[in-house]
Amino acid sequence: MSLTGYDIDPAGARGVVNRVETQAEDLPTIRETAHGHMESLIEAAKMRAVTTALTSVWNDMLAVQAEAAEVRIANGNSGMRSAVTAFEDGDINMMEASHATMHQSPDLEIDDAMVVEDE
């Protein structure tokens, strides 16, 4: 069964999603390692201006982008799985819902933000 305008190889698409999910399992460990290295840099700097700048780089850029990447990957995988199922089932409403899921903005919860401590 097919939907007009879509040409999907369900088995191939599921294989790609599985590979992406497997590779994404390493992201929390990579993030934790990067966080530890940043803490080491901050500790080694010992200058308020430098520690503030490094903390800002982590909190305002690296942590946010890492969290966003994890959420986007999860949303993309979920949307792709739903899209493949919708394609196989021939359900255009499910296909449109899957498409919307893949484009959701991430809801970020940065739980490893750094704080500059007073000296």
PDB file of C-alpha atoms in Angstrom:
ATOM      1  CA  MET A   1       0.000   0.000   0.000  1.00  0.00           C
ATOM      2  CA  SER A   2       1.296   3.513  -0.656  1.00  0.00           C
ATOM      3  CA  LEU A   3       0.456   7.159  -0.221  1.00  0.00           C
ATOM      4  CA  THR A   4       0.604   9.513  -3.167  1.00  0.00           C
ATOM      5  CA  GLY A   5       3.838  11.511  -3.201  1.00  0.00           C
ATOM      6  CA  TYR A   6       5.769   9.238  -0.819  1.00  0.00           C
ATOM      7  CA  ASP A   7       8.316   6.636  -1.800  1.00  0.00           C
ATOM      8  CA  ILE A   8       9.654   4.896   1.306  1.00  0.00           C
ATOM      9  CA  ASP A   9      11.576   1.689   1.826  1.00  0.00           C
ATOM     10  CA  PRO A  10      10.268   0.752   5.314  1.00  0.00           C
ATOM     11  CA  ALA A  11      12.989  -1.803   6.080  1.00  0.00           C
ATOM     12  CA  GLY A  12      15.726   0.596   4.996  1.00  0.00           C
ATOM     13  CA  ALA A  13      14.238   3.472   6.967  1.00  0.00           C
ATOM     14  CA  ARG A  14      13.979   1.326  10.102  1.00  0.00           C
ATOM     15  CA  GLY A  15      17.604   0.269   9.644  1.00  0.00           C
ATOM     16  CA  VAL A  16      18.726   3.904   9.525  1.00  0.00           C
ATOM     17  CA  VAL A  17      16.677   4.779  12.614  1.00  0.00           C
ATOM     18  CA  ASN A  18      18.156   1.811  14.485  1.00  0.00           C
ATOM     19  CA  ARG A  19      21.706   2.900  13.585  1.00  0.00           C
ATOM     20  CA  VAL A  20      21.010   6.489  14.662  1.00  0.00           C
ATOM     21  CA  GLU A  21      19.540   5.290  17.972  1.00  0.00           C
ATOM     22  CA  THR A  22      22.563   3.072  18.611  1.00  0.00           C
ATOM     23  CA  GLN A  23      24.995   5.913  17.943  1.00  0.00           C
ATOM     24  CA  ALA A  24      22.923   8.352  20.026  1.00  0.00           C
ATOM     25  CA  GLU A  25      23.342   6.110  23.087  1.00  0.00           C
ATOM     26  CA  ASP A  26      26.907   7.500  23.377  1.00  0.00           C
ATOM     27  CA  LEU A  27      25.790  11.140  23.608  1.00  0.00           C
ATOM     28  CA  PRO A  28      25.214  11.292  27.404  1.00  0.00           C
ATOM     29  CA  THR A  29      28.694   9.857  28.047  1.00  0.00           C
ATOM     30  CA  ILE A  30      30.282  12.277  25.582  1.00  0.00           C
ATOM     31  CA  ARG A  31      28.442  15.181  27.204  1.00  0.00           C
ATOM     32  CA  GLU A  32      29.501  14.085  30.689  1.00  0.00           C
ATOM     33  CA  THR A  33      33.128  13.865  29.541  1.00  0.00           C
ATOM     34  CA  ALA A  34      32.972  17.332  27.959  1.00  0.00           C
ATOM     35  CA  HIS A  35      31.413  18.692  31.162  1.00  0.00           C
ATOM     36  CA  GLY A  36      34.264  17.226  33.211  1.00  0.00           C
ATOM     37  CA  HIS A  37      36.878  18.741  30.900  1.00  0.00           C
ATOM     38  CA  MET A  38      35.184  22.135  31.130  1.00  0.00           C
ATOM     39  CA  GLU A  39      35.147  21.906  34.927  1.00  0.00           C
ATOM     40  CA  SER A  40      38.874  21.132  34.838  1.00  0.00           C
ATOM     41  CA  LEU A  41      39.507  24.172  32.631  1.00  0.00           C
ATOM     42  CA  ILE A  42      37.502  26.390  34.963  1.00  0.00           C
ATOM     43  CA  GLU A  43      39.333  25.071  37.991  1.00  0.00           C
ATOM     44  CA  ALA A  44      42.718  25.579  36.323  1.00  0.00           C
ATOM     45  CA  ALA A  45      41.934  29.147  35.180  1.00  0.00           C
ATOM     46  CA  LYS A  46      41.689  30.643  38.668  1.00  0.00           C
ATOM     47  CA  MET A  47      40.765  34.039  37.217  1.00  0.00           C
ATOM     48  CA  ARG A  48      37.237  35.331  37.715  1.00  0.00           C
ATOM     49  CA  ALA A  49      36.933  36.754  34.184  1.00  0.00           C
ATOM     50  CA  VAL A  50      38.116  33.497  32.601  1.00  0.00           C
ATOM     51  CA  THR A  51      35.998  31.243  34.808  1.00  0.00           C
ATOM     52  CA  THR A  52      32.962  33.418  34.104  1.00  0.00           C
ATOM     53  CA  ALA A  53      33.610  33.255  30.351  1.00  0.00           C
ATOM     54  CA  LEU A  54      34.124  29.482  30.383  1.00  0.00           C
ATOM     55  CA  THR A  55      31.019  28.966  32.512  1.00  0.00           C
ATOM     56  CA  SER A  56      29.048  31.096  30.071  1.00  0.00           C
ATOM     57  CA  VAL A  57      30.349  29.065  27.126  1.00  0.00           C
ATOM     58  CA  TRP A  58      29.147  25.869  28.808  1.00  0.00           C
ATOM     59  CA  ASN A  59      25.795  27.156  30.077  1.00  0.00           C
ATOM     60  CA  ASP A  60      24.815  29.323  27.118  1.00  0.00           C
ATOM     61  CA  MET A  61      26.178  27.299  24.243  1.00  0.00           C
ATOM     62  CA  LEU A  62      27.602  23.814  24.781  1.00  0.00           C
ATOM     63  CA  ALA A  63      25.046  22.454  27.262  1.00  0.00           C
ATOM     64  CA  VAL A  64      22.136  23.963  25.341  1.00  0.00           C
ATOM     65  CA  GLN A  65      23.314  22.615  21.982  1.00  0.00           C
ATOM     66  CA  ALA A  66      24.075  19.155  23.416  1.00  0.00           C
ATOM     67  CA  GLU A  67      20.629  18.947  25.007  1.00  0.00           C
ATOM     68  CA  ALA A  68      18.971  20.223  21.833  1.00  0.00           C
ATOM     69  CA  ALA A  69      20.824  17.662  19.700  1.00  0.00           C
ATOM     70  CA  GLU A  70      19.708  14.785  21.933  1.00  0.00           C
ATOM     71  CA  VAL A  71      16.086  15.955  21.858  1.00  0.00           C
ATOM     72  CA  ARG A  72      16.104  16.548  18.095  1.00  0.00           C
ATOM     73  CA  ILE A  73      17.575  13.107  17.448  1.00  0.00           C
ATOM     74  CA  ALA A  74      14.922  11.499  19.667  1.00  0.00           C
ATOM     75  CA  ASN A  75      12.144  13.516  17.972  1.00  0.00           C
ATOM     76  CA  GLY A  76      13.480  12.636  14.531  1.00  0.00           C
ATOM     77  CA  ASN A  77      13.673   8.939  15.325  1.00  0.00           C
ATOM     78  CA  SER A  78      10.191   8.901  16.814  1.00  0.00           C
ATOM     79  CA  GLY A  79       8.791  10.794  13.865  1.00  0.00           C
ATOM     80  CA  MET A  80      10.527   8.545  11.353  1.00  0.00           C
ATOM     81  CA  ARG A  81       9.244   5.385  13.042  1.00  0.00           C
ATOM     82  CA  SER A  82       5.711   6.811  13.021  1.00  0.00           C
ATOM     83  CA  ALA A  83       6.067   7.909   9.390  1.00  0.00           C
ATOM     84  CA  VAL A  84       7.143   4.436   8.299  1.00  0.00           C
ATOM     85  CA  THR A  85       4.209   2.889  10.161  1.00  0.00           C
ATOM     86  CA  ALA A  86       1.850   5.435   8.614  1.00  0.00           C
ATOM     87  CA  PHE A  87       3.248   4.689   5.158  1.00  0.00           C
ATOM     88  CA  GLU A  88       2.768   0.966   5.658  1.00  0.00           C
ATOM     89  CA  ASP A  89      -0.745   1.517   6.985  1.00  0.00           C
ATOM     90  CA  GLY A  90      -1.608   4.078   4.315  1.00  0.00           C
ATOM     91  CA  ASP A  91      -2.774   6.597   6.924  1.00  0.00           C
ATOM     92  CA  ILE A  92      -2.254  10.195   5.760  1.00  0.00           C
ATOM     93  CA  ASN A  93      -3.333  11.661   9.137  1.00  0.00           C
ATOM     94  CA  MET A  94      -0.726   9.590  10.940  1.00  0.00           C
ATOM     95  CA  MET A  95       1.844  10.644   8.323  1.00  0.00           C
ATOM     96  CA  GLU A  96       1.114  14.331   8.936  1.00  0.00           C
ATOM     97  CA  ALA A  97       1.323  13.854  12.727  1.00  0.00           C
ATOM     98  CA  SER A  98       4.671  12.094  12.311  1.00  0.00           C
ATOM     99  CA  HIS A  99       5.948  14.930  10.164  1.00  0.00           C
ATOM    100  CA  ALA A 100       4.938  17.445  12.850  1.00  0.00           C
ATOM    101  CA  THR A 101       6.732  15.395  15.549  1.00  0.00           C
ATOM    102  CA  MET A 102       9.998  15.491  13.631  1.00  0.00           C
ATOM    103  CA  HIS A 103       9.858  19.294  13.498  1.00  0.00           C
ATOM    104  CA  GLN A 104       9.025  19.971  17.145  1.00  0.00           C
ATOM    105  CA  SER A 105      11.215  22.439  18.969  1.00  0.00           C
ATOM    106  CA  PRO A 106      13.131  20.773  21.791  1.00  0.00           C
ATOM    107  CA  ASP A 107      12.018  21.389  25.368  1.00  0.00           C
ATOM    108  CA  LEU A 108      15.384  21.814  27.062  1.00  0.00           C
ATOM    109  CA  GLU A 109      16.180  21.063  30.686  1.00  0.00           C
ATOM    110  CA  ILE A 110      19.833  21.902  31.300  1.00  0.00           C
ATOM    111  CA  ASP A 111      20.604  19.990  34.481  1.00  0.00           C
ATOM    112  CA  ASP A 112      24.375  20.374  34.410  1.00  0.00           C
ATOM    113  CA  ALA A 113      24.663  24.186  34.306  1.00  0.00           C
ATOM    114  CA  MET A 114      27.811  25.560  35.905  1.00  0.00           C
ATOM    115  CA  VAL A 115      27.940  28.316  38.513  1.00  0.00           C
ATOM    116  CA  VAL A 116      30.847  30.692  39.117  1.00  0.00           C
ATOM    117  CA  GLU A 117      31.586  30.646  42.807  1.00  0.00           C
ATOM    118  CA  ASP A 118      32.664  33.722  44.732  1.00  0.00           C
ATOM    119  CA  GLU A 119      36.286  33.736  45.694  1.00  0.00           C
TER     120      GLU A 119
END
